[in-house]
Amino acid sequence: MSHREDDDRHLARAVALSREHMENGAGGPFGAVIVRDGVVLAEGWNEVTSTNDPTAHAEVVAIRRACREVSEFSLKGATLYASCEPCPMCLASAYWARVSRVVYANTRDEAAAIGFDDSFIYDEIPLPPERRSLPCEHSPREDAKAVFEAWLNKADKIRY
Amino acid sequence: MSHREDDDRHLARAVALSREHMENGAGGPFGAVIVRDGVVLAEGWNEVTSTNDPTAHAEVVAIRRACREVSEFSLKGATLYASCEPCPMCLASAYWARVSRVVYANTRDEAAAIGFDDSFIYDEIPLPPERRSLPCEHSPREDAKAVFEAWLNKADKIRY
């Protein structure tokens, strides 16, 4: 199959997951699939309300499962297929996981139209901490700076 | 104790966790504490490299644990104390968890100075999807739109 046909197939699967697990009550209508070198590493779907975990978005769930599958904290070379544009939490988790490409169907605006905060959070993240609707206060501390200094000098650290 | 003394105590604890678990090899030098109405709901620390989970930042770990503790997906009214400014993943997870306030010690720039991508990811998130260094491709689909429509019409949905 062509690259394009692979994309269509994996994105269709992400959408099918979004419907299946919305219908069975797992959470919101979101699904995700992670693929590397033609191999499906993991699937995920939203489980926020069924597991009482606000971080259990489809993409985060899929990333965690894929990393468990490969026993690594990097998914370099992998593509994340998502039934909806990843929210800032999920997008940032894709950066931390070193995902190489994201393909999505619905948009943050379409998510906003059915009651999800993705677009609002996208607007909040770039604001200076003191201007956000969620108050973020900087309270500098010497002990905190000293821990960073210790990390810099740690001989056996594992970078990520 | 005054409000200010409570803040100092909880933030000092977040910093102590960041040092303790960096030293014992759990992951990077980051700690977090979640407090509501004077009660510590959960503590967290970075476990990325020890658990092969790129989403296991201190704040995310603490949010997940706090929600498990209260058996709810909302932490409305809670304060998140973090030894470092939350990265976009952690900040967005705080929004999704309905945390009411964030207090942090080190900054994203101080994190960048010791090798962490927080600042880079903050710069990437607000970019149009096609201009990010992580390619994000929009591939609209009718089946995906239909799932959102189904959510809108779902009678027994649990909003979050």
mmCIF file of C-alpha atoms in Angstrom:
data_model
loop_
_atom_site.group_PDB
_atom_site.id
_atom_site.type_symbol
_atom_site.label_atom_id
_atom_site.label_comp_id
_atom_site.label_asym_id
_atom_site.label_seq_id
_atom_site.Cartn_x
_atom_site.Cartn_y
_atom_site.Cartn_z
ATOM 1 C CA MET A 1 0.000 0.000 0.000
ATOM 2 C CA SER A 2 1.023 3.576 -0.554
ATOM 3 C CA HIS A 3 2.041 5.884 2.256
ATOM 4 C CA ARG A 4 -1.239 7.711 1.740
ATOM 5 C CA GLU A 5 -3.293 4.532 2.016
ATOM 6 C CA ASP A 6 -1.479 3.630 5.240
ATOM 7 C CA ASP A 7 -2.333 7.050 6.649
ATOM 8 C CA ASP A 8 -5.981 6.622 5.712
ATOM 9 C CA ARG A 9 -6.158 3.197 7.295
ATOM 10 C CA HIS A 10 -4.540 4.186 10.589
ATOM 11 C CA LEU A 11 -6.559 7.391 10.887
ATOM 12 C CA ALA A 12 -9.756 5.455 10.165
ATOM 13 C CA ARG A 13 -8.812 3.110 12.995
ATOM 14 C CA ALA A 14 -8.275 6.046 15.370
ATOM 15 C CA VAL A 15 -11.748 7.317 14.443
ATOM 16 C CA ALA A 16 -13.273 3.841 14.913
ATOM 17 C CA LEU A 17 -11.734 3.702 18.399
ATOM 18 C CA SER A 18 -13.161 7.124 19.195
ATOM 19 C CA ARG A 19 -16.666 5.930 18.356
ATOM 20 C CA GLU A 20 -16.404 2.506 19.983
ATOM 21 C CA HIS A 21 -15.174 3.765 23.342
ATOM 22 C CA MET A 22 -17.417 6.806 23.410
ATOM 23 C CA GLU A 23 -20.344 4.447 22.905
ATOM 24 C CA ASN A 24 -19.205 2.032 25.623
ATOM 25 C CA GLY A 25 -18.812 4.896 28.100
ATOM 26 C CA ALA A 26 -15.015 5.073 28.482
ATOM 27 C CA GLY A 27 -14.956 8.839 28.031
ATOM 28 C CA GLY A 28 -14.977 11.522 25.331
ATOM 29 C CA PRO A 29 -15.037 10.824 21.572
ATOM 30 C CA PHE A 30 -11.309 10.549 20.938
ATOM 31 C CA GLY A 31 -9.063 7.776 19.629
ATOM 32 C CA ALA A 32 -5.383 7.432 18.736
ATOM 33 C CA VAL A 33 -3.012 4.959 17.118
ATOM 34 C CA ILE A 34 0.794 4.951 17.164
ATOM 35 C CA VAL A 35 2.644 3.371 14.266
ATOM 36 C CA ARG A 36 6.331 2.949 13.553
ATOM 37 C CA ASP A 37 7.835 1.268 10.492
ATOM 38 C CA GLY A 38 4.414 -0.063 9.552
ATOM 39 C CA VAL A 39 3.880 -1.658 12.956
ATOM 40 C CA VAL A 40 1.035 -0.566 15.215
ATOM 41 C CA LEU A 41 2.717 -0.049 18.587
ATOM 42 C CA ALA A 42 -0.386 0.929 20.526
ATOM 43 C CA GLU A 43 -3.954 2.153 20.415
ATOM 44 C CA GLY A 44 -5.583 4.492 22.900
ATOM 45 C CA TRP A 45 -8.897 6.152 23.597
ATOM 46 C CA ASN A 46 -10.181 8.681 26.032
ATOM 47 C CA GLU A 47 -10.671 7.201 29.509
ATOM 48 C CA VAL A 48 -11.008 10.372 31.581
ATOM 49 C CA THR A 49 -14.398 9.779 33.140
ATOM 50 C CA SER A 50 -14.209 5.991 33.445
ATOM 51 C CA THR A 51 -10.821 6.021 35.205
ATOM 52 C CA ASN A 52 -11.054 9.402 36.987
ATOM 53 C CA ASP A 53 -7.846 10.457 35.267
ATOM 54 C CA PRO A 54 -7.982 13.887 33.594
ATOM 55 C CA THR A 55 -4.721 13.076 31.778
ATOM 56 C CA ALA A 56 -6.129 9.909 30.176
ATOM 57 C CA HIS A 57 -6.654 11.448 26.755
ATOM 58 C CA ALA A 58 -6.454 9.065 23.802
ATOM 59 C CA GLU A 59 -3.014 10.289 22.714
ATOM 60 C CA VAL A 60 -1.483 10.176 26.200
ATOM 61 C CA VAL A 61 -2.887 6.698 26.762
ATOM 62 C CA ALA A 62 -1.508 5.538 23.405
ATOM 63 C CA ILE A 63 1.913 7.091 24.057
ATOM 64 C CA ARG A 64 2.155 5.442 27.473
ATOM 65 C CA ARG A 65 1.152 2.081 26.037
ATOM 66 C CA ALA A 66 3.513 2.352 23.068
ATOM 67 C CA CYS A 67 6.438 3.170 25.355
ATOM 68 C CA ARG A 68 5.564 0.226 27.551
ATOM 69 C CA GLU A 69 5.421 -1.941 24.414
ATOM 70 C CA VAL A 70 8.910 -0.952 23.254
ATOM 71 C CA SER A 71 10.341 -0.536 26.775
ATOM 72 C CA GLU A 72 11.696 2.882 25.911
ATOM 73 C CA PHE A 73 10.715 6.455 26.730
ATOM 74 C CA SER A 74 11.284 7.542 23.125
ATOM 75 C CA LEU A 75 9.023 6.888 20.147
ATOM 76 C CA LYS A 76 11.397 8.479 17.646
ATOM 77 C CA GLY A 77 10.325 7.646 14.114
ATOM 78 C CA ALA A 78 6.721 6.961 15.087
ATOM 79 C CA THR A 79 3.567 8.605 13.736
ATOM 80 C CA LEU A 80 0.689 9.518 16.035
ATOM 81 C CA TYR A 81 -2.723 9.234 14.367
ATOM 82 C CA ALA A 82 -5.448 11.028 16.292
ATOM 83 C CA SER A 83 -9.156 11.329 15.585
ATOM 84 C CA CYS A 84 -8.896 14.977 16.681
ATOM 85 C CA GLU A 85 -6.135 17.559 16.767
ATOM 86 C CA PRO A 86 -4.183 16.868 19.955
ATOM 87 C CA CYS A 87 -4.821 19.301 22.800
ATOM 88 C CA PRO A 88 -1.753 21.103 24.214
ATOM 89 C CA MET A 89 -1.267 18.371 26.830
ATOM 90 C CA CYS A 90 -1.257 15.659 24.186
ATOM 91 C CA LEU A 91 0.816 17.654 21.716
ATOM 92 C CA ALA A 92 3.449 18.400 24.348
ATOM 93 C CA SER A 93 3.472 14.730 25.354
ATOM 94 C CA ALA A 94 4.151 13.889 21.700
ATOM 95 C CA TYR A 95 7.171 16.234 21.800
ATOM 96 C CA TRP A 96 8.437 14.648 25.013
ATOM 97 C CA ALA A 97 7.950 11.187 23.476
ATOM 98 C CA ARG A 98 9.942 12.297 20.412
ATOM 99 C CA VAL A 99 7.117 11.331 18.071
ATOM 100 C CA SER A 100 8.147 12.239 14.499
ATOM 101 C CA ARG A 101 4.788 13.084 12.907
ATOM 102 C CA VAL A 102 1.173 13.739 13.862
ATOM 103 C CA VAL A 103 -1.860 13.205 11.617
ATOM 104 C CA TYR A 104 -5.306 14.232 12.847
ATOM 105 C CA ALA A 105 -8.886 14.493 11.589
ATOM 106 C CA ASN A 106 -11.136 16.848 13.570
ATOM 107 C CA THR A 107 -9.800 20.222 14.703
ATOM 108 C CA ARG A 108 -9.558 22.064 18.025
ATOM 109 C CA ASP A 109 -12.405 24.321 16.836
ATOM 110 C CA GLU A 110 -14.613 21.359 16.062
ATOM 111 C CA ALA A 111 -13.780 20.041 19.563
ATOM 112 C CA ALA A 112 -14.722 23.423 21.055
ATOM 113 C CA ALA A 113 -18.044 23.281 19.206
ATOM 114 C CA ILE A 114 -19.010 20.085 21.056
ATOM 115 C CA GLY A 115 -17.924 21.386 24.456
ATOM 116 C CA PHE A 116 -14.223 20.626 24.894
ATOM 117 C CA ASP A 117 -11.634 23.137 26.136
ATOM 118 C CA ASP A 118 -8.825 22.368 23.680
ATOM 119 C CA SER A 119 -9.016 25.731 21.924
ATOM 120 C CA PHE A 120 -9.305 27.658 25.201
ATOM 121 C CA ILE A 121 -6.233 25.908 26.598
ATOM 122 C CA TYR A 122 -4.320 26.623 23.375
ATOM 123 C CA ASP A 123 -5.060 30.293 23.972
ATOM 124 C CA GLU A 124 -4.013 30.150 27.634
ATOM 125 C CA ILE A 125 -0.655 28.334 27.365
ATOM 126 C CA PRO A 126 1.288 31.095 25.555
ATOM 127 C CA LEU A 127 0.123 33.808 27.975
ATOM 128 C CA PRO A 128 2.515 35.175 30.591
ATOM 129 C CA PRO A 129 1.889 33.121 33.757
ATOM 130 C CA GLU A 130 0.348 36.065 35.617
ATOM 131 C CA ARG A 131 -2.214 36.739 32.862
ATOM 132 C CA ARG A 132 -3.726 33.248 32.657
ATOM 133 C CA SER A 133 -7.188 32.456 33.982
ATOM 134 C CA LEU A 134 -5.442 29.739 36.028
ATOM 135 C CA PRO A 135 -3.238 31.819 38.363
ATOM 136 C CA CYS A 136 0.419 30.743 38.105
ATOM 137 C CA GLU A 137 2.748 32.246 40.691
ATOM 138 C CA HIS A 138 6.535 32.271 40.488
ATOM 139 C CA SER A 139 8.140 31.858 43.896
ATOM 140 C CA PRO A 140 11.907 31.521 43.346
ATOM 141 C CA ARG A 141 13.880 29.466 45.892
ATOM 142 C CA GLU A 142 17.552 28.802 46.445
ATOM 143 C CA ASP A 143 16.969 25.157 47.358
ATOM 144 C CA ALA A 144 15.220 24.623 43.998
ATOM 145 C CA LYS A 145 18.088 26.218 42.087
ATOM 146 C CA ALA A 146 20.528 24.013 43.997
ATOM 147 C CA VAL A 147 18.691 20.862 42.828
ATOM 148 C CA PHE A 148 19.055 21.962 39.190
ATOM 149 C CA GLU A 149 22.754 22.577 39.798
ATOM 150 C CA ALA A 150 23.014 19.073 41.257
ATOM 151 C CA TRP A 151 21.367 17.617 38.121
ATOM 152 C CA LEU A 152 23.869 19.443 35.939
ATOM 153 C CA ASN A 153 26.695 17.858 37.908
ATOM 154 C CA LYS A 154 25.157 14.399 38.251
ATOM 155 C CA ALA A 155 27.515 11.940 36.607
ATOM 156 C CA ASP A 156 25.100 9.049 36.055
ATOM 157 C CA LYS A 157 22.050 10.956 34.859
ATOM 158 C CA ILE A 158 19.840 9.590 32.077
ATOM 159 C CA ARG A 159 18.804 12.385 29.735
ATOM 160 C CA TYR A 160 15.361 12.417 28.146
ATOM 161 C CA MET B 1 0.012 29.257 59.916
ATOM 162 C CA SER B 2 -0.495 32.002 57.393
ATOM 163 C CA HIS B 3 -1.359 31.323 53.761
ATOM 164 C CA ARG B 4 2.155 32.405 52.854
ATOM 165 C CA GLU B 5 3.716 29.978 55.343
ATOM 166 C CA ASP B 6 1.591 27.146 53.936
ATOM 167 C CA ASP B 7 2.809 27.993 50.435
ATOM 168 C CA ASP B 8 6.428 27.974 51.599
ATOM 169 C CA ARG B 9 6.040 24.628 53.323
ATOM 170 C CA HIS B 10 4.357 22.868 50.399
ATOM 171 C CA LEU B 11 6.750 24.303 47.842
ATOM 172 C CA ALA B 12 9.710 23.271 50.002
ATOM 173 C CA ARG B 13 8.273 19.753 50.042
ATOM 174 C CA ALA B 14 7.985 19.747 46.217
ATOM 175 C CA VAL B 15 11.643 20.766 46.040
ATOM 176 C CA ALA B 16 12.667 18.105 48.562
ATOM 177 C CA LEU B 17 10.886 15.482 46.434
ATOM 178 C CA SER B 18 12.710 16.739 43.342
ATOM 179 C CA ARG B 19 16.073 16.195 45.035
ATOM 180 C CA GLU B 20 15.255 12.884 46.701
ATOM 181 C CA HIS B 21 13.978 11.176 43.557
ATOM 182 C CA MET B 22 16.602 12.665 41.273
ATOM 183 C CA GLU B 23 19.206 11.242 43.641
ATOM 184 C CA ASN B 24 17.576 7.812 43.771
ATOM 185 C CA GLY B 25 17.415 7.645 39.970
ATOM 186 C CA ALA B 26 13.673 7.967 39.359
ATOM 187 C CA GLY B 27 14.142 10.620 36.682
ATOM 188 C CA GLY B 28 14.716 14.352 36.237
ATOM 189 C CA PRO B 29 14.904 16.872 39.105
ATOM 190 C CA PHE B 30 11.230 17.707 39.464
ATOM 191 C CA GLY B 31 8.735 17.347 42.305
ATOM 192 C CA ALA B 32 5.106 18.338 42.878
ATOM 193 C CA VAL B 33 2.526 18.420 45.659
ATOM 194 C CA ILE B 34 -1.239 18.900 45.381
ATOM 195 C CA VAL B 35 -3.092 20.459 48.301
ATOM 196 C CA ARG B 36 -6.761 21.266 48.836
ATOM 197 C CA ASP B 37 -8.276 22.844 51.929
ATOM 198 C CA GLY B 38 -5.010 22.314 53.770
ATOM 199 C CA VAL B 39 -4.915 18.604 52.974
ATOM 200 C CA VAL B 40 -2.089 17.108 50.889
ATOM 201 C CA LEU B 41 -3.919 14.998 48.297
ATOM 202 C CA ALA B 42 -0.834 13.660 46.520
ATOM 203 C CA GLU B 43 2.866 14.003 45.888
ATOM 204 C CA GLY B 44 4.632 13.269 42.631
ATOM 205 C CA TRP B 45 8.077 13.280 41.121
ATOM 206 C CA ASN B 46 9.534 12.722 37.702
ATOM 207 C CA GLU B 47 9.595 9.026 36.769
ATOM 208 C CA VAL B 48 10.200 9.289 33.019
ATOM 209 C CA THR B 49 13.367 7.255 32.747
ATOM 210 C CA SER B 50 12.661 4.740 35.510
ATOM 211 C CA THR B 51 9.199 3.829 34.177
ATOM 212 C CA ASN B 52 9.755 4.467 30.451
ATOM 213 C CA ASP B 53 6.848 6.883 30.464
ATOM 214 C CA PRO B 54 7.542 10.248 28.816
ATOM 215 C CA THR B 55 4.338 11.616 30.368
ATOM 216 C CA ALA B 56 5.429 10.763 33.926
ATOM 217 C CA HIS B 57 6.364 14.311 34.871
ATOM 218 C CA ALA B 58 6.040 15.216 38.536
ATOM 219 C CA GLU B 59 2.882 17.273 38.027
ATOM 220 C CA VAL B 60 1.111 14.674 35.875
ATOM 221 C CA VAL B 61 2.000 11.934 38.348
ATOM 222 C CA ALA B 62 0.699 14.051 41.229
ATOM 223 C CA ILE B 63 -2.524 14.948 39.388
ATOM 224 C CA ARG B 64 -3.200 11.308 38.555
ATOM 225 C CA ARG B 65 -2.567 10.250 42.140
ATOM 226 C CA ALA B 66 -4.679 13.062 43.605
ATOM 227 C CA CYS B 67 -7.612 12.159 41.355
ATOM 228 C CA ARG B 68 -7.273 8.528 42.370
ATOM 229 C CA GLU B 69 -7.231 9.660 46.005
ATOM 230 C CA VAL B 70 -10.470 11.630 45.726
ATOM 231 C CA SER B 71 -12.075 9.323 43.124
ATOM 232 C CA GLU B 72 -12.875 12.254 40.873
ATOM 233 C CA PHE B 73 -11.467 13.666 37.648
ATOM 234 C CA SER B 74 -11.671 17.213 38.975
ATOM 235 C CA LEU B 75 -9.326 18.847 41.472
ATOM 236 C CA LYS B 76 -11.288 22.093 41.616
ATOM 237 C CA GLY B 77 -10.099 24.203 44.517
ATOM 238 C CA ALA B 78 -6.685 22.534 44.699
ATOM 239 C CA THR B 79 -3.265 24.168 44.455
ATOM 240 C CA LEU B 80 -0.448 22.527 42.502
ATOM 241 C CA TYR B 81 2.995 23.210 43.987
ATOM 242 C CA ALA B 82 5.821 22.420 41.564
ATOM 243 C CA SER B 83 9.561 22.672 42.025
ATOM 244 C CA CYS B 84 9.735 24.057 38.469
ATOM 245 C CA GLU B 85 7.334 25.924 36.200
ATOM 246 C CA PRO B 86 5.088 23.269 34.642
ATOM 247 C CA CYS B 87 5.857 22.429 31.015
ATOM 248 C CA PRO B 88 2.973 22.825 28.535
ATOM 249 C CA MET B 89 1.955 19.171 29.032
ATOM 250 C CA CYS B 90 1.766 19.617 32.801
ATOM 251 C CA LEU B 91 0.144 23.043 32.616
ATOM 252 C CA ALA B 92 -2.531 21.774 30.222
ATOM 253 C CA SER B 93 -3.109 18.768 32.482
ATOM 254 C CA ALA B 94 -3.654 21.213 35.352
ATOM 255 C CA TYR B 95 -6.319 22.957 33.260
ATOM 256 C CA TRP B 96 -8.011 19.652 32.435
ATOM 257 C CA ALA B 97 -7.889 18.694 36.122
ATOM 258 C CA ARG B 98 -9.516 22.058 37.019
ATOM 259 C CA VAL B 99 -6.696 22.913 39.416
ATOM 260 C CA SER B 100 -7.359 26.384 40.827
ATOM 261 C CA ARG B 101 -3.816 27.697 41.362
ATOM 262 C CA VAL B 102 -0.214 26.857 40.510
ATOM 263 C CA VAL B 103 2.859 27.888 42.511
ATOM 264 C CA TYR B 104 6.327 27.085 41.169
ATOM 265 C CA ALA B 105 9.979 27.748 41.992
ATOM 266 C CA ASN B 106 12.394 27.316 39.063
ATOM 267 C CA THR B 107 11.443 28.651 35.626
ATOM 268 C CA ARG B 108 11.248 27.191 32.111
ATOM 269 C CA ASP B 109 14.444 29.107 31.270
ATOM 270 C CA GLU B 110 16.277 27.619 34.217
ATOM 271 C CA ALA B 111 15.051 24.195 33.041
ATOM 272 C CA ALA B 112 16.339 24.947 29.535
ATOM 273 C CA ALA B 113 19.726 25.864 30.989
ATOM 274 C CA ILE B 114 20.122 22.348 32.418
ATOM 275 C CA GLY B 115 19.014 20.620 29.225
ATOM 276 C CA PHE B 116 15.215 20.320 29.318
ATOM 277 C CA ASP B 117 12.921 21.216 26.397
ATOM 278 C CA ASP B 118 10.198 23.051 28.326
ATOM 279 C CA SER B 119 10.962 26.433 26.792
ATOM 280 C CA PHE B 120 11.277 24.984 23.276
ATOM 281 C CA ILE B 121 7.907 23.249 23.585
ATOM 282 C CA TYR B 122 6.324 26.467 24.886
ATOM 283 C CA ASP B 123 7.528 28.132 21.683
ATOM 284 C CA GLU B 124 6.213 25.317 19.465
ATOM 285 C CA ILE B 125 2.665 24.869 20.849
ATOM 286 C CA PRO B 126 1.238 28.227 19.670
ATOM 287 C CA LEU B 127 2.605 27.817 16.110
ATOM 288 C CA PRO B 128 0.257 26.911 13.269
ATOM 289 C CA PRO B 129 0.387 23.087 12.981
ATOM 290 C CA GLU B 130 2.184 23.224 9.630
ATOM 291 C CA ARG B 131 4.987 25.433 10.974
ATOM 292 C CA ARG B 132 6.015 23.286 13.931
ATOM 293 C CA SER B 133 9.240 21.301 13.970
ATOM 294 C CA LEU B 134 7.023 18.275 14.714
ATOM 295 C CA PRO B 135 4.967 18.004 11.497
ATOM 296 C CA CYS B 136 1.222 18.061 12.264
ATOM 297 C CA GLU B 137 -1.047 17.263 9.319
ATOM 298 C CA HIS B 138 -4.774 17.938 9.201
ATOM 299 C CA SER B 139 -6.647 15.244 7.299
ATOM 300 C CA PRO B 140 -10.379 15.979 7.646
ATOM 301 C CA ARG B 141 -12.773 13.004 7.560
ATOM 302 C CA GLU B 142 -16.543 12.659 7.496
ATOM 303 C CA ASP B 143 -16.499 9.651 9.837
ATOM 304 C CA ALA B 144 -14.622 11.718 12.446
ATOM 305 C CA LYS B 145 -17.112 14.574 12.188
ATOM 306 C CA ALA B 146 -19.944 12.061 12.582
ATOM 307 C CA VAL B 147 -18.484 10.841 15.893
ATOM 308 C CA PHE B 148 -18.442 14.404 17.249
ATOM 309 C CA GLU B 149 -22.054 14.789 16.130
ATOM 310 C CA ALA B 150 -22.869 11.551 17.975
ATOM 311 C CA TRP B 151 -21.250 12.923 21.158
ATOM 312 C CA LEU B 152 -23.336 16.073 20.912
ATOM 313 C CA ASN B 153 -26.470 13.948 20.758
ATOM 314 C CA LYS B 154 -25.430 11.363 23.353
ATOM 315 C CA ALA B 155 -28.003 11.488 26.146
ATOM 316 C CA ASP B 156 -25.954 9.847 28.910
ATOM 317 C CA LYS B 157 -22.585 11.536 28.366
ATOM 318 C CA ILE B 158 -20.428 12.592 31.294
ATOM 319 C CA ARG B 159 -18.863 15.997 30.610
ATOM 320 C CA TYR B 160 -15.353 16.787 31.807
#
